[in-house]
Short mmCIF file of C-alpha atoms in Angstrom, two decimals:
data_model
loop_
_atom_site.label_atom_id
_atom_site.label_comp_id
_atom_site.label_asym_id
_atom_site.label_seq_id
_atom_site.Cartn_x
_atom_site.Cartn_y
_atom_site.Cartn_z
CA MET A 595 10.48 13.91 11.59
CA ARG A 596 12.51 13.37 8.43
CA ILE A 597 10.84 11.31 5.70
CA GLY A 598 12.51 9.52 2.81
CA ILE A 599 10.40 8.69 -0.25
CA ILE A 600 11.10 5.81 -2.64
CA GLY A 601 9.13 6.15 -5.86
CA LEU A 602 7.92 9.44 -7.31
CA GLY A 603 4.75 8.11 -8.91
CA ARG A 604 1.27 9.32 -8.01
CA ILE A 605 1.50 8.48 -4.30
CA GLY A 606 5.09 9.60 -3.80
CA SER A 607 4.50 12.86 -5.68
CA PHE A 608 1.34 13.59 -3.68
CA ILE A 609 3.13 13.04 -0.35
CA TYR A 610 6.10 15.16 -1.45
CA GLU A 611 3.86 18.04 -2.52
CA GLU A 612 1.68 17.92 0.60
CA ILE A 613 4.69 18.04 2.92
CA ASN A 614 6.26 20.92 0.99
CA LYS A 615 3.13 23.06 0.94
CA ASN A 616 2.32 22.50 4.63
CA LYS A 617 5.41 24.00 6.23
CA GLU A 618 3.78 24.08 9.67
CA LEU A 619 3.91 20.29 9.87
CA PRO A 620 6.78 18.78 11.88
CA ILE A 621 7.79 16.76 8.82
CA GLU A 622 10.53 17.41 6.31
CA ILE A 623 11.76 15.58 3.24
CA ALA A 624 15.02 13.75 3.92
CA PHE A 625 15.36 12.34 0.42
CA VAL A 626 13.54 11.23 -2.71
CA HIS A 627 14.73 8.23 -4.73
CA ASP A 628 13.41 6.89 -8.03
CA ILE A 629 15.01 4.58 -10.57
CA ASP A 630 13.82 7.00 -13.26
CA GLN A 631 16.32 9.82 -12.84
CA GLU A 632 14.26 12.08 -15.10
CA LYS A 633 11.62 12.35 -12.38
CA LEU A 634 14.21 13.77 -9.99
CA LYS A 635 15.54 16.57 -12.19
CA ALA A 636 12.95 19.11 -11.04
CA LEU A 637 13.67 18.48 -7.34
CA PRO A 638 16.11 20.42 -5.14
CA GLU A 639 19.53 18.81 -5.32
CA ASP A 640 19.78 18.36 -1.56
CA VAL A 641 16.80 15.95 -1.42
CA VAL A 642 17.77 13.79 -4.41
CA LEU A 643 19.17 10.37 -3.51
CA GLU A 644 20.67 8.61 -6.51
CA LYS A 645 21.83 5.43 -4.73
CA MET A 646 19.72 3.66 -2.12
CA GLU A 647 22.89 2.25 -0.59
CA GLU A 648 23.64 5.76 0.67
CA PHE A 649 20.21 6.57 2.16
CA GLU A 650 21.45 6.54 5.77
CA ARG A 651 23.53 9.70 5.24
CA LYS A 652 20.25 11.59 4.70
CA SER A 653 19.26 10.72 8.30
CA PRO A 654 15.60 9.74 7.78
CA ASN A 655 13.42 8.72 10.70
CA LEU A 656 11.05 6.91 8.36
CA VAL A 657 11.19 5.74 4.73
CA LEU A 658 7.99 5.59 2.66
CA GLU A 659 8.00 3.06 -0.19
CA SER A 660 5.57 3.84 -3.01
CA SER A 661 7.11 2.05 -5.95
CA HIS A 662 7.02 -1.75 -6.38
CA PRO A 663 7.09 -4.94 -4.26
CA ASP A 664 10.60 -5.66 -5.54
CA VAL A 665 11.83 -2.59 -3.64
CA VAL A 666 10.41 -3.98 -0.39
CA LYS A 667 12.09 -7.31 -1.07
CA LYS A 668 15.45 -5.77 -1.95
CA TRP A 669 15.71 -2.98 0.62
CA GLY A 670 13.24 -3.78 3.39
CA GLU A 671 15.64 -5.43 5.82
CA PHE A 672 18.37 -2.84 5.23
CA ILE A 673 15.98 0.07 5.81
CA LEU A 674 14.48 -1.48 8.95
CA SER A 675 17.97 -1.97 10.36
CA LYS A 676 18.38 1.83 10.25
CA CYS A 677 14.91 3.38 10.72
CA ASN A 678 11.16 2.80 10.45
CA PHE A 679 9.61 1.77 7.14
CA MET A 680 6.14 2.36 5.65
CA ILE A 681 5.20 0.29 2.60
CA MET A 682 2.54 0.82 -0.03
CA SER A 683 3.46 -2.32 -1.99
CA VAL A 684 1.86 -4.61 0.57
CA THR A 685 1.63 -7.44 -1.98
CA ALA A 686 5.31 -8.06 -1.23
CA MET A 687 4.14 -9.59 2.06
CA ALA A 688 2.64 -12.52 0.15
CA ASP A 689 6.20 -13.87 0.30
CA GLN A 690 6.11 -15.68 3.65
CA ASP A 691 9.88 -15.82 3.95
CA LEU A 692 10.14 -12.06 3.39
CA GLU A 693 7.44 -11.38 5.98
CA LYS A 694 9.38 -13.41 8.55
CA ARG A 695 12.68 -11.69 7.73
CA LEU A 696 11.15 -8.23 8.02
CA LEU A 697 9.54 -9.09 11.36
CA ASP A 698 12.83 -10.52 12.65
CA THR A 699 14.61 -7.32 11.58
CA CYS A 700 12.03 -5.17 13.38
CA ASN A 701 12.54 -7.17 16.57
CA ARG A 702 16.32 -7.09 16.29
CA TYR A 703 16.64 -3.34 15.70
CA ASN A 704 13.51 -2.16 17.55
CA SER A 705 12.12 -0.64 14.36
CA SER A 706 8.58 -0.55 12.98
CA LEU A 707 7.07 -1.61 9.67
CA PHE A 708 3.95 0.46 8.99
CA ILE A 709 1.21 -0.75 6.64
CA PRO A 710 -1.34 2.01 5.92
CA HIS A 711 -4.96 0.98 5.44
CA GLY A 712 -5.02 2.90 2.15
CA ALA A 713 -8.21 2.34 0.19
CA LEU A 714 -9.78 0.13 2.86
CA VAL A 715 -12.62 1.34 5.06
CA GLY A 716 -13.96 -0.54 8.06
CA LEU A 717 -10.68 -2.32 8.70
CA ASP A 718 -11.11 -1.97 12.46
CA GLY A 719 -14.08 -4.34 12.33
CA ILE A 720 -12.02 -6.95 10.49
CA ILE A 721 -9.19 -6.63 13.01
CA ASP A 722 -11.50 -6.79 16.02
CA GLY A 723 -13.16 -9.98 14.77
CA LYS A 724 -10.18 -11.75 13.23
CA ASP A 725 -10.38 -14.60 15.74
CA ILE A 726 -14.01 -15.37 14.88
CA TRP A 727 -14.41 -14.72 11.14
CA GLU A 728 -15.18 -17.87 9.19
CA GLU A 729 -15.14 -16.12 5.80
CA VAL A 730 -13.62 -12.86 4.58
CA THR A 731 -13.95 -11.82 0.92
CA ILE A 732 -12.74 -8.70 -0.86
CA THR A 733 -14.10 -8.00 -4.34
CA MET A 734 -12.61 -5.29 -6.54
CA HIS A 735 -14.18 -3.94 -9.75
CA LYS A 736 -12.00 -1.89 -12.10
CA ASN A 737 -11.80 -0.89 -15.74
CA PRO A 738 -9.08 -2.97 -17.47
CA LYS A 739 -7.25 0.28 -18.32
CA ASN A 740 -6.78 0.81 -14.56
CA LEU A 741 -5.25 -2.63 -14.05
CA ASP A 742 -1.65 -3.65 -14.65
CA PHE A 743 -1.68 -6.97 -16.52
CA SER A 744 2.09 -7.18 -17.05
CA ALA A 745 2.59 -9.95 -14.46
CA SER A 746 -0.48 -11.93 -15.53
CA ASN A 747 -1.12 -14.14 -18.55
CA ILE A 748 -4.18 -12.11 -19.56
CA ASP A 749 -4.36 -9.83 -22.60
CA PRO A 750 -6.48 -6.82 -21.50
CA LEU A 751 -7.47 -6.15 -25.12
CA THR A 752 -9.53 -9.36 -25.06
CA ILE A 753 -11.74 -8.04 -22.23
CA LYS A 754 -14.76 -6.53 -23.97
CA GLU A 755 -17.28 -6.97 -21.16
CA LYS A 756 -17.39 -7.54 -17.41
CA ARG A 757 -15.19 -10.53 -16.53
CA VAL A 758 -13.93 -12.19 -13.34
CA ILE A 759 -10.17 -12.40 -13.89
CA TYR A 760 -9.28 -13.88 -10.49
CA ASP A 761 -11.17 -15.70 -7.75
CA GLY A 762 -9.13 -17.41 -5.07
CA PRO A 763 -6.83 -16.87 -2.06
CA VAL A 764 -5.26 -13.43 -1.68
CA ARG A 765 -1.76 -14.91 -1.72
CA GLY A 766 -2.28 -16.07 -5.31
CA VAL A 767 -3.49 -12.75 -6.73
CA CYS A 768 -0.58 -10.77 -5.26
CA SER A 769 1.94 -12.11 -7.77
CA GLN A 770 -0.42 -11.69 -10.74
CA PHE A 771 -1.53 -8.11 -10.03
CA PRO A 772 1.05 -6.77 -7.56
CA ARG A 773 0.29 -3.09 -8.22
CA ASN A 774 -3.49 -3.42 -7.99
CA VAL A 775 -4.33 -5.56 -4.98
CA ASN A 776 -2.42 -3.99 -2.10
CA SER A 777 -5.76 -3.46 -0.36
CA HIS A 778 -6.41 -7.21 -0.63
CA ALA A 779 -3.06 -7.98 0.98
CA THR A 780 -3.66 -5.44 3.75
CA LEU A 781 -7.08 -6.90 4.52
CA ALA A 782 -5.63 -10.41 4.68
CA LEU A 783 -2.79 -9.39 7.00
CA ALA A 784 -5.22 -7.57 9.29
CA GLY A 785 -7.70 -10.44 9.33
CA ILE A 786 -7.60 -14.18 8.76
CA GLY A 787 -4.50 -14.39 6.58
CA MET A 788 -3.41 -14.55 2.95
CA ASP A 789 -4.54 -18.13 2.38
CA LYS A 790 -7.97 -17.93 4.03
CA THR A 791 -9.03 -14.52 2.70
CA ARG A 792 -10.79 -14.75 -0.67
CA SER A 793 -9.92 -12.27 -3.41
CA VAL A 794 -12.20 -11.58 -6.39
CA LEU A 795 -10.93 -9.27 -9.14
CA ILE A 796 -13.40 -8.13 -11.80
CA ALA A 797 -12.41 -6.24 -14.95
CA ASP A 798 -15.29 -4.13 -16.29
CA PRO A 799 -14.72 -1.85 -19.33
CA SER A 800 -17.86 0.15 -18.48
CA LEU A 801 -16.45 1.53 -15.22
CA ASP A 802 -14.88 4.94 -14.63
CA GLU A 803 -14.35 4.27 -10.92
CA SER A 804 -12.94 1.69 -8.54
CA ILE A 805 -15.40 -0.36 -6.48
CA ILE A 806 -14.31 -2.36 -3.45
CA GLU A 807 -16.68 -4.67 -1.55
CA ILE A 808 -15.73 -6.38 1.70
CA MET A 809 -17.72 -9.15 3.34
CA ALA A 810 -16.91 -10.94 6.60
CA LYS A 811 -19.12 -13.66 8.13
CA SER A 812 -19.21 -15.68 11.32
CA GLY A 813 -22.33 -17.49 12.47
CA GLY A 814 -25.07 -14.88 12.57
CA THR A 815 -22.65 -11.95 12.37
CA MET A 816 -21.90 -10.27 9.05
CA ILE A 817 -20.06 -7.13 7.94
CA GLU A 818 -20.66 -5.77 4.44
CA ILE A 819 -18.84 -2.67 3.16
CA LYS A 820 -18.96 -1.07 -0.29
CA ARG A 821 -16.78 1.83 -1.42
CA ARG A 822 -16.76 3.68 -4.75
CA ASN A 823 -13.89 5.97 -5.68
CA PRO A 824 -12.88 7.90 -8.82
CA ILE A 825 -9.57 6.59 -10.11
CA LYS A 826 -6.62 7.80 -12.13
CA GLY A 827 -4.06 5.23 -13.25
CA VAL A 828 -4.01 2.40 -10.70
CA THR A 829 -4.50 4.65 -7.65
CA GLY A 830 -7.67 6.37 -6.41
CA LYS A 831 -7.87 9.77 -4.69
CA LEU A 832 -9.07 8.25 -1.42
CA THR A 833 -5.88 6.19 -1.22
CA LEU A 834 -3.73 9.32 -1.54
CA LEU A 835 -5.58 11.15 1.21
CA SER A 836 -5.57 8.08 3.44
CA VAL A 837 -1.82 7.52 3.10
CA PHE A 838 -1.03 11.13 3.96
CA SER A 839 -3.36 10.99 6.96
CA THR A 840 -1.68 7.78 8.13
CA LEU A 841 1.73 9.40 7.73
CA LEU A 842 0.65 12.27 9.97
CA ARG A 843 -0.58 9.83 12.62
CA VAL A 844 2.72 7.97 12.54
CA THR A 845 4.61 11.18 13.26
CA ASN A 846 2.50 11.62 16.41
CA ILE A 847 2.01 15.33 15.83
CA GLY A 848 0.34 17.67 18.24
CA SER A 849 -1.91 17.08 21.22
CA GLY A 850 -5.61 16.36 21.42
CA ILE A 851 -7.90 13.57 20.30
CA HIS A 852 -6.69 11.37 17.42
CA ILE A 853 -8.90 8.68 15.94
CA ILE A 854 -6.61 6.36 14.00
#
């Protein structure tokens, strides 16, 4: 399988390096694209894609987006008309019109849009019970330095102690913190939806890790999950490992038992 990568940040770089150092895998790099051309200078010339308009000539079977929701909005339909697409910027799906257009494109061209579970654990329980859950809440705790405030109206320098900076429907937080709450968007899509799933985002200067808590309730049934993960930038190590594992499952490699 030939993989194209959009975005050579922490996730894209990790995937690129893992594929290159595991030559026994039936995966090869078709191309790498990044708007920052400096990031591409150290790569072999044959994998560099300067213009996304020309990605089809690299013959990818799947394109992995690990950059920004705007990339999904701009290129999603075009990519899905040519091959399968895996997105990390799941917050783009908060745009209901975009979600419909991408689904229509998948149906028209018999392509697939893959959404990896990323930092989420226990997602199977949310999916299995999505028709019965009355409440689903995801709470994320992060140090302000690990949050991107550029799309919000909050000055991170004013946060001196633990503070709730968002509490409401997932759809609302996606536009304010698009790089930080992809796990919230994924949970909502897998469960009871963007408008019914509650998102709580807590900035805590004392933290050196990311904490995610998930709670789902229905009658006498309750699921509670808590995950702690060291973090660098806006992305934790568990997310990197999870994305690569998901990528391997998508390629359907080998025989045997596969728990996905």
